[in-house]
PDBQT receptor file of N, H, CA, C and O in Angstrom, charges set to zero:
ATOM      1  N   MET A   1      -8.508   1.781 -11.047  1.00  0.00    +0.000 N 
ATOM      2  CA  MET A   1      -8.396   2.970 -10.223  1.00  0.00    +0.000 C 
ATOM      3  C   MET A   1      -7.018   3.035  -9.518  1.00  0.00    +0.000 C 
ATOM      4  O   MET A   1      -6.366   4.078  -9.464  1.00  0.00    +0.000 OA
ATOM      5  N   GLU A   2      -6.615   1.871  -8.984  1.00  0.00    +0.000 N 
ATOM      6  H   GLU A   2      -7.145   1.024  -9.027  1.00  0.00    +0.000 HD
ATOM      7  CA  GLU A   2      -5.344   1.787  -8.327  1.00  0.00    +0.000 C 
ATOM      8  C   GLU A   2      -4.174   1.871  -9.321  1.00  0.00    +0.000 C 
ATOM      9  O   GLU A   2      -3.077   2.301  -8.962  1.00  0.00    +0.000 OA
ATOM     10  N   ILE A   3      -4.416   1.461 -10.558  1.00  0.00    +0.000 N 
ATOM     11  H   ILE A   3      -5.306   1.112 -10.850  1.00  0.00    +0.000 HD
ATOM     12  CA  ILE A   3      -3.383   1.529 -11.620  1.00  0.00    +0.000 C 
ATOM     13  C   ILE A   3      -2.955   2.927 -11.810  1.00  0.00    +0.000 C 
ATOM     14  O   ILE A   3      -1.775   3.186 -12.051  1.00  0.00    +0.000 OA
ATOM     15  N   GLY A   4      -3.887   3.867 -11.709  1.00  0.00    +0.000 N 
ATOM     16  H   GLY A   4      -4.845   3.657 -11.513  1.00  0.00    +0.000 HD
ATOM     17  CA  GLY A   4      -3.614   5.272 -11.930  1.00  0.00    +0.000 C 
ATOM     18  C   GLY A   4      -3.109   5.950 -10.690  1.00  0.00    +0.000 C 
ATOM     19  O   GLY A   4      -2.741   7.124 -10.745  1.00  0.00    +0.000 OA
ATOM     20  N   THR A   5      -3.077   5.262  -9.579  1.00  0.00    +0.000 N 
ATOM     21  H   THR A   5      -3.375   4.309  -9.535  1.00  0.00    +0.000 HD
ATOM     22  CA  THR A   5      -2.629   5.822  -8.294  1.00  0.00    +0.000 C 
ATOM     23  C   THR A   5      -1.567   5.034  -7.686  1.00  0.00    +0.000 C 
ATOM     24  O   THR A   5      -1.609   4.763  -6.486  1.00  0.00    +0.000 OA
ATOM     25  N   ILE A   6      -0.579   4.634  -8.470  1.00  0.00    +0.000 N 
ATOM     26  H   ILE A   6      -0.545   4.854  -9.445  1.00  0.00    +0.000 HD
ATOM     27  CA  ILE A   6       0.507   3.773  -7.897  1.00  0.00    +0.000 C 
ATOM     28  C   ILE A   6       1.396   4.675  -6.987  1.00  0.00    +0.000 C 
ATOM     29  O   ILE A   6       2.144   5.525  -7.470  1.00  0.00    +0.000 OA
ATOM     30  N   GLY A   7       1.285   4.459  -5.694  1.00  0.00    +0.000 N 
ATOM     31  H   GLY A   7       0.677   3.768  -5.302  1.00  0.00    +0.000 HD
ATOM     32  CA  GLY A   7       2.093   5.169  -4.742  1.00  0.00    +0.000 C 
ATOM     33  C   GLY A   7       1.689   6.643  -4.676  1.00  0.00    +0.000 C 
ATOM     34  O   GLY A   7       2.505   7.490  -4.314  1.00  0.00    +0.000 OA
ATOM     35  N   LEU A   8       0.481   6.944  -5.012  1.00  0.00    +0.000 N 
ATOM     36  H   LEU A   8      -0.181   6.256  -5.307  1.00  0.00    +0.000 HD
ATOM     37  CA  LEU A   8      -0.008   8.269  -5.025  1.00  0.00    +0.000 C 
ATOM     38  C   LEU A   8      -1.419   8.422  -4.367  1.00  0.00    +0.000 C 
ATOM     39  O   LEU A   8      -2.246   9.232  -4.787  1.00  0.00    +0.000 OA
ATOM     40  N   GLY A   9      -1.625   7.632  -3.363  1.00  0.00    +0.000 N 
ATOM     41  H   GLY A   9      -0.953   6.974  -3.022  1.00  0.00    +0.000 HD
ATOM     42  CA  GLY A   9      -2.905   7.632  -2.685  1.00  0.00    +0.000 C 
ATOM     43  C   GLY A   9      -2.884   6.948  -1.301  1.00  0.00    +0.000 C 
ATOM     44  O   GLY A   9      -2.018   6.117  -1.031  1.00  0.00    +0.000 OA
ATOM     45  N   PRO A  10      -3.820   7.296  -0.454  1.00  0.00    +0.000 N 
ATOM     46  CA  PRO A  10      -3.932   6.678   0.895  1.00  0.00    +0.000 C 
ATOM     47  C   PRO A  10      -4.026   5.172   0.802  1.00  0.00    +0.000 C 
ATOM     48  O   PRO A  10      -3.449   4.446   1.612  1.00  0.00    +0.000 OA
ATOM     49  N   SER A  11      -4.746   4.720  -0.175  1.00  0.00    +0.000 N 
ATOM     50  H   SER A  11      -5.215   5.309  -0.833  1.00  0.00    +0.000 HD
ATOM     51  CA  SER A  11      -4.942   3.225  -0.334  1.00  0.00    +0.000 C 
ATOM     52  C   SER A  11      -3.626   2.548  -0.543  1.00  0.00    +0.000 C 
ATOM     53  O   SER A  11      -3.338   1.529   0.085  1.00  0.00    +0.000 OA
ATOM     54  N   ALA A  12      -2.777   3.125  -1.463  1.00  0.00    +0.000 N 
ATOM     55  H   ALA A  12      -3.010   3.953  -1.973  1.00  0.00    +0.000 HD
ATOM     56  CA  ALA A  12      -1.487   2.562  -1.781  1.00  0.00    +0.000 C 
ATOM     57  C   ALA A  12      -0.599   2.546  -0.494  1.00  0.00    +0.000 C 
ATOM     58  O   ALA A  12       0.105   1.578  -0.211  1.00  0.00    +0.000 OA
ATOM     59  N   VAL A  13      -0.674   3.649   0.246  1.00  0.00    +0.000 N 
ATOM     60  H   VAL A  13      -1.247   4.435   0.016  1.00  0.00    +0.000 HD
ATOM     61  CA  VAL A  13       0.165   3.743   1.444  1.00  0.00    +0.000 C 
ATOM     62  C   VAL A  13      -0.295   2.767   2.497  1.00  0.00    +0.000 C 
ATOM     63  O   VAL A  13       0.529   2.098   3.121  1.00  0.00    +0.000 OA
ATOM     64  N   THR A  14      -1.627   2.668   2.713  1.00  0.00    +0.000 N 
ATOM     65  H   THR A  14      -2.295   3.211   2.206  1.00  0.00    +0.000 HD
ATOM     66  CA  THR A  14      -2.135   1.703   3.701  1.00  0.00    +0.000 C 
ATOM     67  C   THR A  14      -1.811   0.251   3.275  1.00  0.00    +0.000 C 
ATOM     68  O   THR A  14      -1.453  -0.584   4.107  1.00  0.00    +0.000 OA
ATOM     69  N   ARG A  15      -1.943  -0.028   1.967  1.00  0.00    +0.000 N 
ATOM     70  H   ARG A  15      -2.233   0.650   1.292  1.00  0.00    +0.000 HD
ATOM     71  CA  ARG A  15      -1.712  -1.383   1.496  1.00  0.00    +0.000 C 
ATOM     72  C   ARG A  15      -0.174  -1.685   1.714  1.00  0.00    +0.000 C 
ATOM     73  O   ARG A  15       0.176  -2.790   2.128  1.00  0.00    +0.000 OA
ATOM     74  N   HIS A  16       0.697  -0.732   1.442  1.00  0.00    +0.000 N 
ATOM     75  H   HIS A  16       0.413   0.165   1.106  1.00  0.00    +0.000 HD
ATOM     76  CA  HIS A  16       2.134  -0.941   1.595  1.00  0.00    +0.000 C 
ATOM     77  C   HIS A  16       2.435  -1.219   3.101  1.00  0.00    +0.000 C 
ATOM     78  O   HIS A  16       3.159  -2.155   3.440  1.00  0.00    +0.000 OA
ATOM     79  N   VAL A  17       1.851  -0.373   3.982  1.00  0.00    +0.000 N 
ATOM     80  H   VAL A  17       1.263   0.387   3.706  1.00  0.00    +0.000 HD
ATOM     81  CA  VAL A  17       2.054  -0.567   5.363  1.00  0.00    +0.000 C 
ATOM     82  C   VAL A  17       1.586  -1.962   5.887  1.00  0.00    +0.000 C 
ATOM     83  O   VAL A  17       2.269  -2.626   6.666  1.00  0.00    +0.000 OA
ATOM     84  N   LEU A  18       0.421  -2.342   5.424  1.00  0.00    +0.000 N 
ATOM     85  H   LEU A  18      -0.134  -1.802   4.791  1.00  0.00    +0.000 HD
ATOM     86  CA  LEU A  18      -0.161  -3.627   5.809  1.00  0.00    +0.000 C 
ATOM     87  C   LEU A  18       0.797  -4.782   5.355  1.00  0.00    +0.000 C 
ATOM     88  O   LEU A  18       1.083  -5.693   6.132  1.00  0.00    +0.000 OA
ATOM     89  N   ILE A  19       1.277  -4.722   4.099  1.00  0.00    +0.000 N 
ATOM     90  H   ILE A  19       1.044  -3.982   3.468  1.00  0.00    +0.000 HD
ATOM     91  CA  ILE A  19       2.199  -5.671   3.543  1.00  0.00    +0.000 C 
ATOM     92  C   ILE A  19       3.499  -5.733   4.391  1.00  0.00    +0.000 C 
ATOM     93  O   ILE A  19       3.990  -6.803   4.750  1.00  0.00    +0.000 OA
ATOM     94  N   LYS A  20       4.012  -4.545   4.683  1.00  0.00    +0.000 N 
ATOM     95  H   LYS A  20       3.613  -3.676   4.392  1.00  0.00    +0.000 HD
ATOM     96  CA  LYS A  20       5.233  -4.459   5.465  1.00  0.00    +0.000 C 
ATOM     97  C   LYS A  20       5.035  -5.047   6.874  1.00  0.00    +0.000 C 
ATOM     98  O   LYS A  20       5.919  -5.748   7.368  1.00  0.00    +0.000 OA
ATOM     99  N   ILE A  21       3.943  -4.788   7.501  1.00  0.00    +0.000 N 
ATOM    100  H   ILE A  21       3.225  -4.219   7.100  1.00  0.00    +0.000 HD
ATOM    101  CA  ILE A  21       3.625  -5.407   8.814  1.00  0.00    +0.000 C 
ATOM    102  C   ILE A  21       3.506  -6.927   8.766  1.00  0.00    +0.000 C 
ATOM    103  O   ILE A  21       4.003  -7.642   9.636  1.00  0.00    +0.000 OA
ATOM    104  N   LEU A  22       2.838  -7.387   7.733  1.00  0.00    +0.000 N 
ATOM    105  H   LEU A  22       2.434  -6.806   7.026  1.00  0.00    +0.000 HD
ATOM    106  CA  LEU A  22       2.672  -8.867   7.516  1.00  0.00    +0.000 C 
ATOM    107  C   LEU A  22       4.029  -9.485   7.264  1.00  0.00    +0.000 C 
ATOM    108  O   LEU A  22       4.313 -10.567   7.778  1.00  0.00    +0.000 OA
ATOM    109  N   SER A  23       4.870  -8.832   6.493  1.00  0.00    +0.000 N 
ATOM    110  H   SER A  23       4.638  -7.953   6.076  1.00  0.00    +0.000 HD
ATOM    111  CA  SER A  23       6.215  -9.349   6.207  1.00  0.00    +0.000 C 
ATOM    112  C   SER A  23       7.024  -9.411   7.458  1.00  0.00    +0.000 C 
ATOM    113  O   SER A  23       7.715 -10.395   7.720  1.00  0.00    +0.000 OA
ATOM    114  N   SER A  24       6.943  -8.354   8.238  1.00  0.00    +0.000 N 
ATOM    115  H   SER A  24       6.382  -7.554   8.024  1.00  0.00    +0.000 HD
ATOM    116  CA  SER A  24       7.710  -8.288   9.489  1.00  0.00    +0.000 C 
ATOM    117  C   SER A  24       7.261  -9.341  10.494  1.00  0.00    +0.000 C 
ATOM    118  O   SER A  24       8.061  -9.881  11.259  1.00  0.00    +0.000 OA
ATOM    119  N   SER A  25       6.011  -9.606  10.470  1.00  0.00    +0.000 N 
ATOM    120  H   SER A  25       5.361  -9.168   9.849  1.00  0.00    +0.000 HD
ATOM    121  CA  SER A  25       5.398 -10.616  11.391  1.00  0.00    +0.000 C 
ATOM    122  C   SER A  25       5.613 -11.984  10.803  1.00  0.00    +0.000 C 
ATOM    123  O   SER A  25       5.192 -12.981  11.390  1.00  0.00    +0.000 OA
TER     124      SER A  25
């Protein structure tokens, strides 16, 4: 499901944000 929504869904955005926050921290 995520494969077909790479950067085209709330889940992808949320995941990206979480990763960015974890990286910053």
